[in-house]
Each structure stands twice: as structure tokens, then as C-alpha cells.
Coordinates of C-alpha atoms and ligand atoms in Angstrom, one line a residue:
M1 CA 131.8 -13.3 -21.5
I2 CA 135.3 -12.6 -19.7
E3 CA 135.3 -15.5 -18.3
E4 CA 135.4 -17.5 -21.7
K5 CA 138.4 -15.0 -22.7
L6 CA 140.6 -15.1 -19.8
G7 CA 140.0 -19.0 -19.2
A8 CA 140.2 -20.0 -22.6
P9 CA 142.2 -23.7 -22.7
V10 CA 145.7 -24.3 -23.4
G11 CA 144.8 -27.4 -25.3
T12 CA 145.7 -30.8 -24.9
A13 CA 149.5 -31.5 -24.0
L14 CA 151.4 -33.9 -25.2
D15 CA 151.9 -35.5 -22.4
R16 CA 148.6 -36.0 -21.6
F17 CA 147.5 -37.0 -25.3
I18 CA 149.9 -39.7 -24.9
A19 CA 148.7 -40.8 -21.5
R20 CA 145.3 -40.9 -23.0
R21 CA 145.9 -42.9 -26.3
Q22 CA 148.1 -45.4 -23.7
E23 CA 144.9 -45.9 -22.2
E24 CA 143.2 -47.6 -25.3
F25 CA 145.7 -50.1 -25.5
P26 CA 145.3 -52.3 -22.2
F27 CA 148.4 -54.1 -23.0
A28 CA 150.2 -51.0 -23.0
S29 CA 153.0 -51.1 -20.5
G30 CA 154.2 -47.5 -20.9
E31 CA 157.3 -48.0 -22.6
L32 CA 156.4 -46.6 -26.1
S33 CA 154.9 -43.6 -23.9
Q34 CA 158.3 -42.6 -22.8
L35 CA 160.0 -43.3 -25.6
L36 CA 157.9 -40.4 -27.5
R37 CA 158.0 -38.4 -24.3
D38 CA 162.3 -39.0 -24.9
I39 CA 161.9 -37.9 -28.1
A40 CA 160.2 -35.1 -27.7
L41 CA 162.1 -33.6 -25.1
A42 CA 165.6 -34.0 -27.2
S43 CA 163.2 -32.4 -29.8
K44 CA 163.0 -29.3 -27.5
I45 CA 166.5 -29.2 -26.8
I46 CA 167.6 -29.2 -30.5
N47 CA 164.8 -26.6 -31.3
R48 CA 166.8 -24.3 -28.6
E49 CA 170.0 -24.6 -30.6
I50 CA 168.3 -24.3 -33.9
N51 CA 167.1 -20.8 -33.2
R52 CA 170.3 -20.0 -32.2
A53 CA 172.7 -21.3 -34.5
G54 CA 174.2 -18.4 -35.6
L55 CA 174.8 -17.2 -32.0
A56 CA 176.5 -20.2 -30.9
G57 CA 178.4 -21.0 -33.6
I58 CA 176.9 -24.0 -34.6
E59 CA 176.3 -23.0 -38.0
G60 CA 178.3 -24.2 -41.1
Q61 CA 180.3 -27.4 -42.0
A62 CA 182.1 -29.6 -39.6
D63 CA 185.4 -30.8 -40.8
R64 CA 184.6 -34.0 -41.5
E65 CA 182.2 -37.0 -43.7
N66 CA 179.4 -38.8 -42.4
V67 CA 178.9 -42.8 -43.7
Q68 CA 176.8 -41.3 -46.5
G69 CA 180.3 -39.5 -48.0
E70 CA 178.2 -35.9 -47.0
I71 CA 179.8 -33.3 -45.4
Q72 CA 178.5 -33.2 -42.0
Q73 CA 176.9 -29.9 -40.6
K74 CA 177.8 -29.1 -36.9
L75 CA 174.0 -29.3 -36.2
D76 CA 173.9 -33.0 -37.9
I77 CA 176.7 -33.6 -34.8
A78 CA 174.8 -31.9 -32.0
S79 CA 171.3 -33.2 -33.2
N80 CA 172.7 -36.2 -33.4
I81 CA 174.7 -36.7 -30.4
R82 CA 171.5 -35.3 -28.7
F83 CA 168.9 -37.9 -29.7
K84 CA 171.5 -40.6 -28.9
R85 CA 172.0 -39.3 -25.5
A86 CA 167.8 -39.4 -25.2
L87 CA 167.5 -42.3 -26.6
M88 CA 170.4 -44.6 -24.9
Y89 CA 169.8 -42.9 -21.3
G90 CA 166.0 -43.0 -21.6
G91 CA 166.2 -46.8 -21.0
E92 CA 163.1 -47.9 -24.0
T93 CA 165.7 -48.6 -26.6
C94 CA 167.9 -51.7 -27.4
A95 CA 169.2 -50.5 -30.8
I96 CA 169.6 -47.0 -33.0
L97 CA 170.1 -46.7 -36.4
S98 CA 171.4 -42.9 -37.3
E99 CA 172.0 -41.2 -40.2
E100 CA 175.2 -40.2 -39.1
E101 CA 176.5 -43.6 -37.5
A102 CA 178.3 -45.8 -39.7
D103 CA 176.8 -49.1 -37.8
P104 CA 174.1 -49.6 -35.6
I105 CA 174.3 -48.7 -32.1
I106 CA 173.4 -51.2 -29.5
T107 CA 172.9 -49.3 -26.0
D108 CA 173.3 -50.7 -22.8
E109 CA 169.4 -51.6 -22.2
A110 CA 169.8 -55.2 -23.5
G111 CA 165.9 -55.2 -22.1
A112 CA 164.8 -52.5 -24.1
K113 CA 161.9 -53.6 -26.8
Y114 CA 162.5 -50.5 -29.2
I115 CA 164.7 -50.0 -32.2
V116 CA 164.9 -46.3 -33.3
A117 CA 165.7 -45.4 -36.9
I118 CA 166.6 -41.4 -36.9
D119 CA 167.5 -38.7 -39.5
P120 CA 168.6 -36.6 -36.4
L121 CA 168.9 -33.3 -38.4
D122 CA 166.7 -33.7 -42.0
G123 CA 167.8 -30.8 -44.6
S124 CA 171.0 -29.5 -42.8
S125 CA 172.2 -28.4 -46.1
N126 CA 169.3 -25.4 -45.3
I127 CA 170.4 -24.8 -41.6
D128 CA 173.2 -21.5 -42.6
V129 CA 169.9 -19.8 -45.1
N130 CA 167.5 -20.1 -42.0
V131 CA 165.3 -22.9 -43.6
S132 CA 163.1 -24.9 -41.6
V133 CA 164.7 -28.5 -41.1
G134 CA 163.6 -31.3 -39.2
T135 CA 164.6 -34.5 -37.5
I136 CA 162.4 -37.7 -38.8
F137 CA 162.5 -41.1 -36.5
S138 CA 161.1 -44.4 -36.8
I139 CA 160.4 -47.2 -34.4
Y140 CA 160.1 -50.6 -34.6
R141 CA 159.6 -53.2 -31.7
R142 CA 162.6 -56.1 -31.5
Q143 CA 161.8 -60.0 -32.2
S144 CA 164.0 -61.4 -30.1
M145 CA 163.4 -61.9 -26.4
A146 CA 164.5 -59.0 -24.0
G147 CA 168.1 -60.0 -23.3
A148 CA 169.1 -61.6 -26.0
K149 CA 171.1 -60.7 -28.7
L150 CA 170.0 -58.4 -31.6
T151 CA 169.9 -60.0 -34.9
P152 CA 170.4 -58.4 -37.7
S153 CA 167.5 -59.4 -39.6
E154 CA 165.3 -57.3 -36.6
L155 CA 167.5 -54.2 -37.4
L156 CA 166.5 -54.1 -40.9
Q157 CA 162.6 -54.5 -40.9
P158 CA 160.4 -53.8 -43.7
G159 CA 158.9 -50.3 -43.0
R160 CA 155.4 -52.3 -42.6
E161 CA 156.7 -53.3 -38.9
Q162 CA 156.7 -49.5 -37.5
V163 CA 155.4 -49.0 -34.5
A164 CA 155.5 -45.5 -34.7
A165 CA 157.2 -43.0 -36.9
G166 CA 157.1 -39.2 -36.8
Y167 CA 158.7 -35.9 -37.7
I168 CA 159.6 -32.8 -36.0
L169 CA 159.6 -29.1 -38.1
Y170 CA 161.8 -26.9 -37.0
G171 CA 160.1 -23.7 -38.3
S172 CA 158.2 -20.4 -38.2
S173 CA 157.1 -22.6 -35.3
T174 CA 158.7 -25.9 -33.9
M175 CA 155.7 -29.1 -34.8
L176 CA 155.7 -32.6 -33.8
V177 CA 153.6 -35.3 -36.2
Y178 CA 153.5 -38.5 -35.2
T179 CA 151.5 -41.9 -35.8
T180 CA 151.2 -44.9 -34.1
G181 CA 149.0 -46.5 -36.4
Y182 CA 145.7 -44.7 -35.2
G183 CA 145.8 -41.6 -37.4
V184 CA 148.6 -38.6 -37.6
N185 CA 148.4 -35.8 -35.0
G186 CA 150.0 -32.5 -34.9
F187 CA 151.5 -30.8 -31.6
T188 CA 152.8 -27.1 -32.0
L189 CA 155.6 -26.1 -29.4
E190 CA 154.5 -23.2 -27.1
P191 CA 158.0 -22.1 -26.6
S192 CA 156.5 -19.8 -23.4
L193 CA 155.6 -23.4 -21.7
G194 CA 158.3 -25.4 -23.2
E195 CA 155.0 -28.0 -24.2
Y196 CA 153.5 -29.4 -27.5
F197 CA 150.1 -29.0 -27.8
L198 CA 147.6 -30.7 -30.0
S199 CA 147.1 -28.1 -32.6
H200 CA 146.5 -30.8 -35.7
P201 CA 144.1 -33.6 -34.7
D202 CA 143.7 -36.6 -36.8
M203 CA 145.7 -35.0 -39.7
R204 CA 144.2 -36.7 -43.3
M205 CA 145.7 -36.0 -46.9
E206 CA 143.4 -34.8 -49.8
A207 CA 143.1 -37.1 -52.0
N208 CA 144.5 -34.8 -55.2
G209 CA 146.2 -32.2 -54.9
S210 CA 147.8 -29.6 -57.5
I211 CA 151.6 -29.2 -55.9
Y212 CA 154.8 -31.2 -57.0
S213 CA 158.0 -31.0 -55.1
I214 CA 161.0 -32.2 -57.4
N215 CA 164.3 -31.2 -57.8
D216 CA 164.0 -29.6 -61.4
G217 CA 168.2 -29.7 -61.6
L218 CA 167.6 -33.4 -62.3
Y219 CA 165.1 -33.0 -64.8
D220 CA 167.2 -34.1 -68.0
Q221 CA 168.0 -37.3 -65.9
F222 CA 164.5 -37.8 -65.4
S223 CA 162.9 -41.0 -67.2
P224 CA 159.9 -40.6 -70.0
G225 CA 157.5 -41.6 -67.8
L226 CA 157.9 -39.1 -65.1
V227 CA 158.9 -36.2 -67.8
S228 CA 155.3 -36.7 -69.4
Y229 CA 154.2 -36.3 -65.5
I230 CA 155.9 -33.1 -64.8
Q231 CA 154.9 -31.7 -68.1
T232 CA 151.4 -32.7 -67.4
C233 CA 151.7 -30.7 -64.1
R234 CA 153.1 -27.6 -66.1
K235 CA 150.0 -28.0 -68.4
R236 CA 147.4 -27.9 -65.5
G237 CA 149.0 -25.1 -63.8
Y238 CA 149.9 -26.9 -60.7
K239 CA 152.1 -25.0 -58.4
A240 CA 155.9 -26.3 -58.4
R241 CA 157.3 -26.3 -54.7
Y242 CA 160.4 -27.4 -53.5
I243 CA 162.1 -26.3 -50.6
G244 CA 164.8 -29.0 -50.0
S245 CA 163.9 -30.0 -46.7
L246 CA 162.4 -33.2 -47.0
V247 CA 160.0 -32.5 -43.9
A248 CA 159.1 -29.5 -45.0
D249 CA 158.2 -30.6 -48.3
I250 CA 155.9 -33.4 -46.8
H251 CA 154.3 -31.0 -44.5
R252 CA 153.0 -28.7 -46.5
N253 CA 151.6 -31.3 -49.0
L254 CA 150.1 -33.4 -46.1
L255 CA 148.3 -30.3 -45.3
K256 CA 147.9 -28.7 -48.7
G257 CA 147.9 -31.9 -50.7
G258 CA 150.3 -32.7 -53.1
I259 CA 153.2 -34.9 -54.3
F260 CA 157.1 -35.2 -53.5
I261 CA 159.3 -37.0 -55.9
Y262 CA 162.9 -37.8 -55.0
P263 CA 163.5 -40.5 -58.4
G264 CA 166.2 -42.9 -59.4
T265 CA 168.4 -41.5 -61.7
P266 CA 171.2 -43.2 -64.5
S267 CA 173.9 -42.1 -62.1
H268 CA 172.0 -42.7 -58.9
P269 CA 169.2 -45.3 -59.7
N270 CA 167.9 -45.8 -55.9
G271 CA 167.5 -41.7 -55.9
K272 CA 169.0 -40.4 -52.9
L273 CA 166.6 -40.5 -50.0
R274 CA 167.6 -43.0 -47.4
L275 CA 164.8 -45.9 -46.5
L276 CA 165.1 -46.6 -43.3
Y277 CA 165.0 -43.1 -41.4
E278 CA 163.6 -40.9 -44.4
G279 CA 161.3 -42.8 -46.8
N280 CA 159.7 -45.4 -44.3
P281 CA 158.9 -43.1 -41.6
M282 CA 157.0 -40.7 -44.2
A283 CA 155.3 -43.7 -45.8
F284 CA 153.4 -44.8 -42.3
L285 CA 152.8 -41.5 -41.6
I286 CA 151.1 -40.5 -45.4
E287 CA 149.6 -43.8 -45.3
Q288 CA 148.0 -43.1 -42.0
A289 CA 147.0 -39.6 -43.4
G290 CA 145.6 -41.5 -46.7
G291 CA 148.0 -40.6 -49.0
L292 CA 150.5 -43.4 -50.8
A293 CA 154.5 -43.8 -50.9
S294 CA 156.4 -46.2 -53.8
D295 CA 159.5 -46.4 -54.9
G296 CA 158.0 -46.2 -58.6
E297 CA 157.5 -50.0 -58.5
G298 CA 155.9 -50.9 -54.9
R299 CA 155.0 -49.8 -51.7
I300 CA 157.6 -48.4 -49.7
M301 CA 156.6 -50.0 -46.3
D302 CA 157.0 -53.5 -48.2
I303 CA 160.7 -53.0 -49.5
G304 CA 162.7 -55.9 -47.1
P305 CA 165.9 -53.4 -46.4
S306 CA 169.2 -55.3 -46.7
E307 CA 171.7 -52.5 -45.2
I308 CA 170.8 -49.9 -42.6
H309 CA 171.8 -46.6 -45.1
Q310 CA 170.2 -48.2 -47.9
R311 CA 168.9 -45.4 -50.5
T312 CA 165.2 -45.7 -52.3
P313 CA 163.4 -44.0 -54.9
L314 CA 160.7 -41.8 -53.4
I315 CA 157.1 -41.0 -54.5
I316 CA 154.8 -39.9 -52.1
G317 CA 151.9 -37.8 -51.4
S318 CA 148.0 -37.6 -52.3
K319 CA 146.8 -41.0 -53.6
V320 CA 145.4 -39.6 -57.0
M321 CA 148.7 -37.7 -57.7
V322 CA 150.8 -40.8 -56.9
E323 CA 148.8 -43.4 -58.7
E324 CA 148.9 -41.4 -61.8
L325 CA 152.3 -40.8 -61.5
L326 CA 152.6 -44.8 -61.3
E327 CA 150.6 -45.2 -64.2
M328 CA 152.4 -43.4 -66.8
L329 CA 155.7 -44.9 -65.6
K330 CA 154.1 -48.0 -66.2
E331 CA 153.0 -46.6 -69.8
A332 CA 156.5 -45.4 -70.7
Ligands
AHG1 P1 169.8 -34.6 -45.1 O1 169.7 -33.3 -44.7 O2 169.5 -35.7 -43.6 O3 171.3 -35.1 -45.5 O4 168.6 -34.6 -45.7 C1 168.4 -33.9 -47.3 C2 167.6 -34.4 -47.9 C3 166.2 -34.4 -47.7 O5 166.0 -33.7 -46.6 C4 165.6 -33.4 -49.1 O6 164.1 -33.8 -49.6 C5 166.7 -33.8 -50.3 O7 167.7 -34.3 -49.4 C6 167.5 -32.7 -51.0 O8 168.3 -33.3 -51.9 P2 168.9 -32.2 -53.2 O9 169.2 -31.2 -52.6 O10 169.1 -33.4 -54.0 O11 167.2 -31.9 -54.0
MN2 MN1 167.5 -36.1 -44.3
MN3 MN1 170.0 -35.9 -42.3

């Protein structure tokens, strides 16, 4: 019927989805909903800047390093400014832990409930070659009373205390994927409307898979157990897929099944990825979708952080694949 064609519904907008989910929490006061909206708005601004980076002269390296000792890309700085501003002036965040900031930012919102850890731009080395990049966020509830001075320990809560986590993938389409502990939902940005619409409801990860993602350049530094796992993947004819942007690699594995590994090595025993704004949020999402996330010994979300930029080895993805690798690491 012509009406069906012409009147096809556009789907559930993110705002409506957040509002509906809030109704399911009788005690929800709307602050978390507003915080998620603030993050979504900042992501639309970044999306616009990423899509025109080459034209806006904001590609390439800035002339400074971040606390990680990594050369910052101009878009690292631009993304950090945008998300900091959205969080500081959104009114719902009392502290921000950013990859691009040496120290925690304590906002003027002393009464705000939430602490946000953020990787404003993930995979930034890929910006100049037009490969997908992302933003990763992790949200905790403050433990002290509203208005009280924040304690160092509440800025370093284990991942299992997260109230929400997600990522934005600035790819061939821009997607926002997040969880509040009740499953994982994916939204695709409709640029002509500037709105995110529900495109991947209740995302579930395959229990098994045949994609493995690891930086093969580190092969000579892999532990014997990891070598035997990679050799097993090769013998089985699994696909090796590694984009070099954590958000893009995890998103593909979430959709198709697979395992992502960033191991510790003799020169970097804790690997490269940061616990608070890469490991924990991805672990929350993947566990909510039915997968597993480990540092090779224990559950990522059970690690008690000791400092905001600490690194962790990361083994994350389909349950059967992660369990098989952990078994091999134990046996080696
Ligand atoms: P960031 O750009 O936020 O520093 O993150 C880059 C990370 C992650 O996105 C990716 O999985 C990893 O670096 C790739 O590291 P290698 O280039 O060492 O493989
Ligand atoms: Mn990153
Ligand atoms: Mn980053």
C-alpha cells in the first residue's frame, strides 16, 4: 500500500528510548538520562568535525604530548574540549577522568551525581588515513553525599560499579552503542535529521566466533600460551582482523563474534590499553551482550584501579573464545 511506503516509521529516536527506559526505573530522577543526552550531543559535534577534518585543517599532530607520553592529534584535543564542555556545563557530572587530562577535572557541579571516565577520541592515529575512530565513555555514581568533597577512592571505582558505559563509532555511519546494565542497544545517526535512531536493539554477542584481532607486530613478544592460541586460530582458518581503533575492532566482533587481544609484553607488562576509559567500559558492554572480558588472570571489571591512567592487558569477546585462550594461558 502506498501509505505504508510513504508513511514508513523512522524508528525510535534516542531521546524517546532514553525516556521510555527511564520510566522503567521508578526512582530515576532523569539525571542519567540527561547525561546520556549530553554525551550524544557532544558526539554529533565531534562527528561533524571528524567528517570535515581534512577541510577544517584539524588533521594531523598537535605539537604536544598527553600524560601518556603520546603525541596528541589535533582531533584528540578538539574532542577533549567538546566532551569536557558538554559534561561540565550539562550539570550532571561532578568529575571527569579524561585520557587527555593528567588529573581528574572536578567540575563546579558539586551536587551532581555522576563521575565520567572518557577516551574522547579512540584510535586517533587512524584519523589522517580516514579509518574509523571512536569515543568511549564510562559512568559511575559518586559514593559521597552530594555537595561533599569527592574522595580519591570514588574516582577509582572498579568497573563492576559502572552505572552506564558506551561508545560512539565514527565510521561509514556514526553509531552510539551503550548499556545501563539492562542489555546493549545501538543507535545510528541520521545526519539529515541530526538524530540517533534505534537500529540495533538488544545486541547479543555470538558465544563463539572465527575472527581474532591482535597486533601481529608484537608476535615475538607473545607468551607461549598466547602463541599456541594464535597458532590454533590460524590452523582453524580463522580471520585475522585488526583495525587499530579499539572501538571499531570491538564493534565488529560484537556484531560478528570474535576475540580482541591486547596483551602484556615483557617491555609493557600491562599492555597499552587503559583500564578506566577503554577496558572497563568495553568490558561492561561485552559482558552485557553475553561475552567475557579478562586481563588474562581475572575479570576486567573486578580490577581495583590504583591510578586513573593505569593500563591493563585486555582479552575480550565471545565467551567460548575467551575461555579457550584463558585455558591455554593457564596450561602454558
Ligand atoms: P587512543 O587513540 O585513544 O590512544 O587508542 C588507541 C588504542 C586503541 O584504539 C587500539 O586498539 C590500540 O591503541 C592500537 O594500538 P597499536 O597501534 O599498538 O596496535
Ligand atoms: Mn583509546
Ligand atoms: Mn584516545
